[in-house]
mmCIF file of N, CA and C and ligand atoms in Angstrom:
data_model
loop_
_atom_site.group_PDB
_atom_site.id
_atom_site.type_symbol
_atom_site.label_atom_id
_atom_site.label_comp_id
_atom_site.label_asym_id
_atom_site.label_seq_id
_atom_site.Cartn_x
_atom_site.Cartn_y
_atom_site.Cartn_z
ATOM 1 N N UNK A 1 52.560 15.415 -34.335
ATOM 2 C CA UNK A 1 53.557 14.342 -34.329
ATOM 3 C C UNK A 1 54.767 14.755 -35.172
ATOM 4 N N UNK A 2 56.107 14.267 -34.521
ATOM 5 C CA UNK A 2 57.238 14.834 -35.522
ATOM 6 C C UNK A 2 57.378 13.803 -36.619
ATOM 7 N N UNK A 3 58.386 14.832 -37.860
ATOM 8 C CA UNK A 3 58.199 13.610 -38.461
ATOM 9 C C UNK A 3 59.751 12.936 -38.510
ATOM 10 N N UNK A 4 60.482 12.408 -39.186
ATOM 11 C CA UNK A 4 62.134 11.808 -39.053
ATOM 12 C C UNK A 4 62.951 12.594 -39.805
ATOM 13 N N UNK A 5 63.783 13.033 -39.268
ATOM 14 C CA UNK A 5 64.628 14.213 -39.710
ATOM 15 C C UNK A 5 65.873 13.705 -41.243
ATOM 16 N N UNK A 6 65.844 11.568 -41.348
ATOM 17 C CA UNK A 6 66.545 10.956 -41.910
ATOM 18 C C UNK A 6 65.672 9.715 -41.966
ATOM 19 N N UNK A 7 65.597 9.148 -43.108
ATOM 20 C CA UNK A 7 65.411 7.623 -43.491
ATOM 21 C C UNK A 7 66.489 6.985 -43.991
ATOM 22 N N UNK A 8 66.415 5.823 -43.137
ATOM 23 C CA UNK A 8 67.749 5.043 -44.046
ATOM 24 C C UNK A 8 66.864 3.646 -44.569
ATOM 25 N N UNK A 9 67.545 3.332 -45.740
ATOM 26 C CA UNK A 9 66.343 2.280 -46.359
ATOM 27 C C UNK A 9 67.518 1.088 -46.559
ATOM 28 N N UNK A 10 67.351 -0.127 -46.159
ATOM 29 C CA UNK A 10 68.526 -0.535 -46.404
ATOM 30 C C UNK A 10 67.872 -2.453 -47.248
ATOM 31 N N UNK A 11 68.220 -2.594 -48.121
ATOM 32 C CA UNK A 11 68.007 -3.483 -48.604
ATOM 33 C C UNK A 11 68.198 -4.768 -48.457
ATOM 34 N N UNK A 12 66.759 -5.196 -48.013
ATOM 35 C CA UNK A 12 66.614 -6.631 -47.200
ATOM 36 C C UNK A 12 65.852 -7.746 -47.705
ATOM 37 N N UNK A 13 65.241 -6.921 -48.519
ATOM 38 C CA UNK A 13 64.150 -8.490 -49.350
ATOM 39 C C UNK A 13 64.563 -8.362 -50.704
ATOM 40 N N UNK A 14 65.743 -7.956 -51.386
ATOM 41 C CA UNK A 14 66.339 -7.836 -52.325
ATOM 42 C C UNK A 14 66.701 -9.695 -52.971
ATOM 43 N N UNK A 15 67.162 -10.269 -53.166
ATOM 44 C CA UNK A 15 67.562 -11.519 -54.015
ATOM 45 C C UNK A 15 69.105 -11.526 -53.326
ATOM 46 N N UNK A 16 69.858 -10.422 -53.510
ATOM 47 C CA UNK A 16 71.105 -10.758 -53.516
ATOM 48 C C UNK A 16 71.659 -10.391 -51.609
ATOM 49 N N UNK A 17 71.523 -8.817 -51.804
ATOM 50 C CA UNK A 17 71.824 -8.367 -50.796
ATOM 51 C C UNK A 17 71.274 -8.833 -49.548
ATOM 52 N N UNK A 18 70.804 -9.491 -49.154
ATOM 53 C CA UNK A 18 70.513 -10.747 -48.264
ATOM 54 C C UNK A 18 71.322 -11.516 -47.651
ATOM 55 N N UNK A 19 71.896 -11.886 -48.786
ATOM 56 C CA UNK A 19 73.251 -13.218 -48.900
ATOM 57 C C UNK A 19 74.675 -12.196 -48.433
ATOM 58 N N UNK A 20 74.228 -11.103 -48.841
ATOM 59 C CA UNK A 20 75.537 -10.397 -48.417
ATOM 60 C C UNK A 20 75.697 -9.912 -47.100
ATOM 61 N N UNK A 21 74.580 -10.203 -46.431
ATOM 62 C CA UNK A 21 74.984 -9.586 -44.754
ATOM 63 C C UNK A 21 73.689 -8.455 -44.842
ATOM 64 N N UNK A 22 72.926 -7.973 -45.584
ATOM 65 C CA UNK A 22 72.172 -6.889 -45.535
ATOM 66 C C UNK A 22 71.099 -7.127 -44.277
ATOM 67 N N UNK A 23 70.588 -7.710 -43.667
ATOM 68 C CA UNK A 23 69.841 -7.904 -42.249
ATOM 69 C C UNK A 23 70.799 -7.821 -41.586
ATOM 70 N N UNK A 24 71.691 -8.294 -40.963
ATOM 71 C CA UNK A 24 72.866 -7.831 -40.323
ATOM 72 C C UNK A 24 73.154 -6.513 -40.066
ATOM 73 N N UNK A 25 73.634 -5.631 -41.263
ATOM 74 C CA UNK A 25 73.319 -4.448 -41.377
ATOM 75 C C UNK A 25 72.124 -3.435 -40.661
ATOM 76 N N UNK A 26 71.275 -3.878 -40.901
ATOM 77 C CA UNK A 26 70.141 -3.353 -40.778
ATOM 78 C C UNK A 26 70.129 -3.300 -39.359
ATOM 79 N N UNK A 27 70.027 -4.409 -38.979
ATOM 80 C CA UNK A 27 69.990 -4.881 -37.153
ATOM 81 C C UNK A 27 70.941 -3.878 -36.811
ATOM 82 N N UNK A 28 72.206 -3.802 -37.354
ATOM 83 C CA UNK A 28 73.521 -2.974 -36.599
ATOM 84 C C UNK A 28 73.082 -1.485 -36.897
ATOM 85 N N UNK A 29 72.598 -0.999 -37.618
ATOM 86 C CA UNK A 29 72.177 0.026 -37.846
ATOM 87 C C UNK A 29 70.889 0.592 -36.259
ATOM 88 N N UNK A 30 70.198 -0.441 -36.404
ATOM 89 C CA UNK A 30 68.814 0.165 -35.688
ATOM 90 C C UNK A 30 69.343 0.306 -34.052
ATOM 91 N N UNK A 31 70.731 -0.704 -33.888
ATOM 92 C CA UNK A 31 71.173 -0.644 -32.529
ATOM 93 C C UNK A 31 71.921 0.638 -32.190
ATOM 94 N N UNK A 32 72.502 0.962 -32.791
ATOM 95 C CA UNK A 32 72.807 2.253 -33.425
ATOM 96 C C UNK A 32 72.620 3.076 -32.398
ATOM 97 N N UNK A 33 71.745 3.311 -33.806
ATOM 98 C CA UNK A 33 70.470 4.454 -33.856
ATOM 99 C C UNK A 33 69.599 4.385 -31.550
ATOM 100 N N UNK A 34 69.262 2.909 -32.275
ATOM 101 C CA UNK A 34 68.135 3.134 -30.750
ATOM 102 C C UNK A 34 69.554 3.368 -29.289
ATOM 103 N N UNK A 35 70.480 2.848 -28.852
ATOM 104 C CA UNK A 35 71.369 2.977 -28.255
ATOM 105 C C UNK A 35 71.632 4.405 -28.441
ATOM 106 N N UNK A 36 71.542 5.552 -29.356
ATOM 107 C CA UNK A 36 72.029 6.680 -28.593
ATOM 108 C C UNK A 36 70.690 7.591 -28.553
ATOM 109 N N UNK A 37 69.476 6.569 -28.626
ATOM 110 C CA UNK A 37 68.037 7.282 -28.101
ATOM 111 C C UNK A 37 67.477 8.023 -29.498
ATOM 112 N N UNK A 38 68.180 8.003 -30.290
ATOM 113 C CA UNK A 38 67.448 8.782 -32.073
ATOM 114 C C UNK A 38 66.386 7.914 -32.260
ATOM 115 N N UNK A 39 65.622 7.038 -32.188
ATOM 116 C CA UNK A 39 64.680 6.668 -32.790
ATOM 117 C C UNK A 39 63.385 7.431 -33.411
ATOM 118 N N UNK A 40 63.377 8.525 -32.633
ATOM 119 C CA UNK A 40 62.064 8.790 -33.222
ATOM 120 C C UNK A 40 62.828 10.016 -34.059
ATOM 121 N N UNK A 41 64.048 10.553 -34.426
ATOM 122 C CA UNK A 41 64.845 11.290 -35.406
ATOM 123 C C UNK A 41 65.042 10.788 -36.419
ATOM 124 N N UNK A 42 65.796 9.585 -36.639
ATOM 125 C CA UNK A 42 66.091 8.680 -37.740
ATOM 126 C C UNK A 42 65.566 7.559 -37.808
ATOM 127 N N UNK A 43 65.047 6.885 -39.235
ATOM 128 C CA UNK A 43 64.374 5.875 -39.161
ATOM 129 C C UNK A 43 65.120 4.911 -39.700
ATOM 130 N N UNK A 44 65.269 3.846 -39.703
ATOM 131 C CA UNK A 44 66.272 2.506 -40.420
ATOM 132 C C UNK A 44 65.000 1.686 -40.975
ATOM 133 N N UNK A 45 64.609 1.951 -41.786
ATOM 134 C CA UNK A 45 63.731 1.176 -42.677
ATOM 135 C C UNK A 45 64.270 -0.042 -43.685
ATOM 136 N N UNK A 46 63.614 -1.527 -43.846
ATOM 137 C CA UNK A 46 63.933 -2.373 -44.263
ATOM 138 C C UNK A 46 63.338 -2.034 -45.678
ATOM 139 N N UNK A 47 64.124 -2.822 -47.196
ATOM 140 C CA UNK A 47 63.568 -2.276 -48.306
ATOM 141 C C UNK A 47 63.622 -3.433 -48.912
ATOM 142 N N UNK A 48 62.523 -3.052 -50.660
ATOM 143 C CA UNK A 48 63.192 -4.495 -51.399
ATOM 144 C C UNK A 48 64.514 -3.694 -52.078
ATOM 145 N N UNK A 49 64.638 -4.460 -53.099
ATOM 146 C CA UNK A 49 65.687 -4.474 -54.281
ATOM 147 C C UNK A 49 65.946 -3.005 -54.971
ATOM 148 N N UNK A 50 66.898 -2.342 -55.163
ATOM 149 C CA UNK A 50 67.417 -0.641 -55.183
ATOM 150 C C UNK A 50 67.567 -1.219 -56.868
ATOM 151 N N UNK A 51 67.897 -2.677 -57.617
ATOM 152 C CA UNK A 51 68.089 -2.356 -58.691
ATOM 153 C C UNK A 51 69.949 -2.224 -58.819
ATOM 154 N N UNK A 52 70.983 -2.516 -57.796
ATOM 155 C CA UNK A 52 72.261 -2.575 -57.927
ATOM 156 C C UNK A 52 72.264 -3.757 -56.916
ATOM 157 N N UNK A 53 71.669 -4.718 -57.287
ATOM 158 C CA UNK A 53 72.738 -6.238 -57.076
ATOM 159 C C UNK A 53 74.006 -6.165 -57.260
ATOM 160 N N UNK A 54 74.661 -6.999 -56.265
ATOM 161 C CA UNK A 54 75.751 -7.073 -56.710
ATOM 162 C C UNK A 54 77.019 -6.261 -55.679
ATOM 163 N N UNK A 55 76.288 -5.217 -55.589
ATOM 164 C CA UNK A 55 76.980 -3.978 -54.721
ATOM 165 C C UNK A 55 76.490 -3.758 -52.942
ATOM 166 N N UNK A 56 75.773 -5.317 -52.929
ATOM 167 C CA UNK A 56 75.071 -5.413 -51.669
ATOM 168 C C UNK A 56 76.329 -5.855 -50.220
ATOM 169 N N UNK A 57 75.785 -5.147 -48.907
ATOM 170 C CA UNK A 57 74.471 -4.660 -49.096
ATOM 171 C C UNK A 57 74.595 -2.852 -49.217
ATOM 172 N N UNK A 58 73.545 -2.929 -50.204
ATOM 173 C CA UNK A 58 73.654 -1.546 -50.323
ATOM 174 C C UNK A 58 72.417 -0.847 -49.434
ATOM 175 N N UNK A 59 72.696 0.395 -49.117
ATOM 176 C CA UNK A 59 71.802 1.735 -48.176
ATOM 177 C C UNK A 59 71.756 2.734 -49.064
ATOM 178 N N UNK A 60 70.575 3.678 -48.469
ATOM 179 C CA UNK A 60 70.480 4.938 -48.832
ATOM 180 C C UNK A 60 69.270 5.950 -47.899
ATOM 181 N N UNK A 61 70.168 6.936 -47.771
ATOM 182 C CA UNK A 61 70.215 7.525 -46.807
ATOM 183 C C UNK A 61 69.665 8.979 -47.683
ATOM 184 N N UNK A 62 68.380 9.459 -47.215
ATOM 185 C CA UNK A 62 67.596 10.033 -47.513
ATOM 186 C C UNK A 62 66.845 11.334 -46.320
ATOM 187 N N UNK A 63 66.783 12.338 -46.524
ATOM 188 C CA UNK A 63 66.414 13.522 -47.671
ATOM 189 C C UNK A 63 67.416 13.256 -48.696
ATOM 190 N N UNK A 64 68.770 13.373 -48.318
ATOM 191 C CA UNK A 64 69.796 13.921 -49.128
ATOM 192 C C UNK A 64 70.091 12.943 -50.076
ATOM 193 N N UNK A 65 69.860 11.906 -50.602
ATOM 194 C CA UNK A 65 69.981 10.792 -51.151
ATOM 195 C C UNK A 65 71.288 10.377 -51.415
ATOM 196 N N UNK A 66 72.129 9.837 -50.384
ATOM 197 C CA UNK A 66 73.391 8.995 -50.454
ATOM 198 C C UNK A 66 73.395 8.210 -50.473
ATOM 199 N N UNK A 67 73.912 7.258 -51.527
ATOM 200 C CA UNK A 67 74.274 5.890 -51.742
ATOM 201 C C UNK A 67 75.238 5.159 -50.779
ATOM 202 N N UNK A 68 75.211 4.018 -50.243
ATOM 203 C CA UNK A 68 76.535 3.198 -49.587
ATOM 204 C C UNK A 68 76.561 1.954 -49.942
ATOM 205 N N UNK A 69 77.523 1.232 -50.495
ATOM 206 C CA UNK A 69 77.813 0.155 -50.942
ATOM 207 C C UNK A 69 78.629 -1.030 -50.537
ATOM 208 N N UNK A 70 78.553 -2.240 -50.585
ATOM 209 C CA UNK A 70 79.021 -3.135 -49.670
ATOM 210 C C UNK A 70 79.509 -2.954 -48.219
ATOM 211 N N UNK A 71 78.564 -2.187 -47.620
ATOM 212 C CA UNK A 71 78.349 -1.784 -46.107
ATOM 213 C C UNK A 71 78.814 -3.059 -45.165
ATOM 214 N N UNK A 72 79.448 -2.898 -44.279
ATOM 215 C CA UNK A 72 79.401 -4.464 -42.990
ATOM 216 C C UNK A 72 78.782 -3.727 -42.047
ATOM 217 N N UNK A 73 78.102 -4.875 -41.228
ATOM 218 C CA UNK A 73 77.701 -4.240 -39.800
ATOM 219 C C UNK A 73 78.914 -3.189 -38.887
ATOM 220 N N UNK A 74 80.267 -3.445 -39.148
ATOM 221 C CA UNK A 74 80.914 -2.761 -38.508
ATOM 222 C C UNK A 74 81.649 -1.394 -39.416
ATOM 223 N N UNK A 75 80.128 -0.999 -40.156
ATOM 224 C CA UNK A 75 80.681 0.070 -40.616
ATOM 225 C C UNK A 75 79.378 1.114 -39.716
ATOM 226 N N UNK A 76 78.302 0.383 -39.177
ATOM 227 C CA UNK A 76 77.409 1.178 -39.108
ATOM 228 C C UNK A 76 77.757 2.502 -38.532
ATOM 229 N N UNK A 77 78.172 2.014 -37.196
ATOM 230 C CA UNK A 77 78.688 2.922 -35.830
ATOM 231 C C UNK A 77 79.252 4.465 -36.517
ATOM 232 N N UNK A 78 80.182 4.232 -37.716
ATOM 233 C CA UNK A 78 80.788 5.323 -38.291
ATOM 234 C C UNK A 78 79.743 6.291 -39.219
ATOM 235 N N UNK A 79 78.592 5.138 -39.674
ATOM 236 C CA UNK A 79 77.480 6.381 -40.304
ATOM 237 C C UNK A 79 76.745 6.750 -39.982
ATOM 238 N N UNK A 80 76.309 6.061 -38.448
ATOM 239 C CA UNK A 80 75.737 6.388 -37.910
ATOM 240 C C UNK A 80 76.154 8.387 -37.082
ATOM 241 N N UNK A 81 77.316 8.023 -36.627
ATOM 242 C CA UNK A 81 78.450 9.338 -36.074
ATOM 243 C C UNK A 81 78.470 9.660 -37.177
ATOM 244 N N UNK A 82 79.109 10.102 -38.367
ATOM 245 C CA UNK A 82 79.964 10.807 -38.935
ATOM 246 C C UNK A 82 78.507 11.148 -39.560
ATOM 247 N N UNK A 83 77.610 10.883 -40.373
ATOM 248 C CA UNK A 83 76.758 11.164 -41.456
ATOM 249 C C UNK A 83 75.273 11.304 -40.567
ATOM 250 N N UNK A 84 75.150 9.974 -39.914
ATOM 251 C CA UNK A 84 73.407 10.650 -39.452
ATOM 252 C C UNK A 84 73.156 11.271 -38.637
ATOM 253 N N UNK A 85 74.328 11.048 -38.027
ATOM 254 C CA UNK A 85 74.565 12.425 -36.699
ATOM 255 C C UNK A 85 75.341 13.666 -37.487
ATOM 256 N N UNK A 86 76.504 13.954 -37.263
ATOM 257 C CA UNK A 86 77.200 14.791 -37.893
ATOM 258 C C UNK A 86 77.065 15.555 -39.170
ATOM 259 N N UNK A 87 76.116 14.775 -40.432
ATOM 260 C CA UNK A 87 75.998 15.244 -41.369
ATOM 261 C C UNK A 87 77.271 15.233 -42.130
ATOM 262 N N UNK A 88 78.396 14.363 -42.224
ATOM 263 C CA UNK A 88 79.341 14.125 -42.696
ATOM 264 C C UNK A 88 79.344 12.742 -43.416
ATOM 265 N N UNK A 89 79.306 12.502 -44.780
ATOM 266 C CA UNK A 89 78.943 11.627 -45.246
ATOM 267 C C UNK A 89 80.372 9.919 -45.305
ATOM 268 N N UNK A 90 79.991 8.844 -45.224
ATOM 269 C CA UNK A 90 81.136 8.338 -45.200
ATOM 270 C C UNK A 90 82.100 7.864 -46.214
ATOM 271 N N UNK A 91 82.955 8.584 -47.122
ATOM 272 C CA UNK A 91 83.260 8.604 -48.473
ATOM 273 C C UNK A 91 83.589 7.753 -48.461
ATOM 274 N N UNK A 92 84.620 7.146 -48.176
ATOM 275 C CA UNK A 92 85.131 5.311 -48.512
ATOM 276 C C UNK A 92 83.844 4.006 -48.845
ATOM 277 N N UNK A 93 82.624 4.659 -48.225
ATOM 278 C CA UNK A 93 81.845 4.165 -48.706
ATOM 279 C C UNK A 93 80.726 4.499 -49.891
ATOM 280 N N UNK A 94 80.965 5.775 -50.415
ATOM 281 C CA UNK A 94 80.353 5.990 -51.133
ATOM 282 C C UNK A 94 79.971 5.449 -52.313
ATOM 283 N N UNK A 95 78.841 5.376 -53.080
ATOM 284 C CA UNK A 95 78.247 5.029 -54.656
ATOM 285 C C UNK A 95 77.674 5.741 -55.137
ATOM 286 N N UNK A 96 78.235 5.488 -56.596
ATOM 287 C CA UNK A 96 77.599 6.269 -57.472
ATOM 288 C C UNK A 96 76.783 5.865 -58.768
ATOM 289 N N UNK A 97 76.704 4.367 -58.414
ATOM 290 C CA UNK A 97 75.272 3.581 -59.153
ATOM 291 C C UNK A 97 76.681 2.972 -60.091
ATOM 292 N N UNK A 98 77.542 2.765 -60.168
ATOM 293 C CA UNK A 98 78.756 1.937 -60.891
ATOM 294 C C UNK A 98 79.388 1.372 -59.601
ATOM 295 N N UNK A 99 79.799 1.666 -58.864
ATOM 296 C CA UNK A 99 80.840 1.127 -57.798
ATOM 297 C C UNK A 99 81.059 2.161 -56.836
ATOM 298 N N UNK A 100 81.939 1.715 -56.014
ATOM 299 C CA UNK A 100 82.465 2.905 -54.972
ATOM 300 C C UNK A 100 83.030 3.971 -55.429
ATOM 301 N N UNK A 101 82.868 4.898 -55.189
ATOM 302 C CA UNK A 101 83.439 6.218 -55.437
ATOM 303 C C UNK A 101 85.031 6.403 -54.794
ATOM 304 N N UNK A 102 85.294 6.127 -53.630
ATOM 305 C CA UNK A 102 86.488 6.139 -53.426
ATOM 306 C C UNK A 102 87.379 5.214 -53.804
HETATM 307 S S1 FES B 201 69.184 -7.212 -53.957
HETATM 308 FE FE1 FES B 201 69.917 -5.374 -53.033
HETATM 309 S S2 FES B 201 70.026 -3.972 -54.664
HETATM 310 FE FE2 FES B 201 69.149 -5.735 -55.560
#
């Protein structure tokens, strides 16, 4: 059996990131993903609490461990292309456990 070449963990039973759209996210993510047939490549896994309330909803995107912070559903499409496909990460969204990086 293969195993997923990417996990994305995106925070859903968190307290905050909830309220911020983070299921939303998640959903837009997995449509994604399943719409260009990756499912069994990348996984969109639901998570609890990362411990940065506040900065919701926040992701992280794993082997490589990238942070993304106040994500909207209409950012998925772009990390999905640019980073889980492409391997190009999406800097405007980046974190670095304080805030956005860009
Ligand atoms: S509720 Fe999402 S990081 Fe804490």
């Amino acid at each position: 059996m293969d195993v997923f070449q990417k996990h994305v963990f995106v925070c859903t039973t968190g307290k905050i990131c909830p309220t911020q759209g983070s299921v939303e996210v998640c959903d837009a993510l997995r449509k994604e993903i399943s719409e260009r047939g990756l499912k069994k490549q990348i996984r969109i896994n639901k998570s609890g609490c990362f411990d940065q309330c506040g900065n919701g909803p926040v992701i992280v995107v794993y082997p490589e461990s990238t942070w993304y912070a106040h994500v909207e559903p209409s950012d998925c499409k772009e990390i999905v292309e640019s980073h889980l496909i492409g391997g190009k990460p999406v800097e405007k969204l980046l974190y670095d456990g304080k805030g956005r990086i860009v």
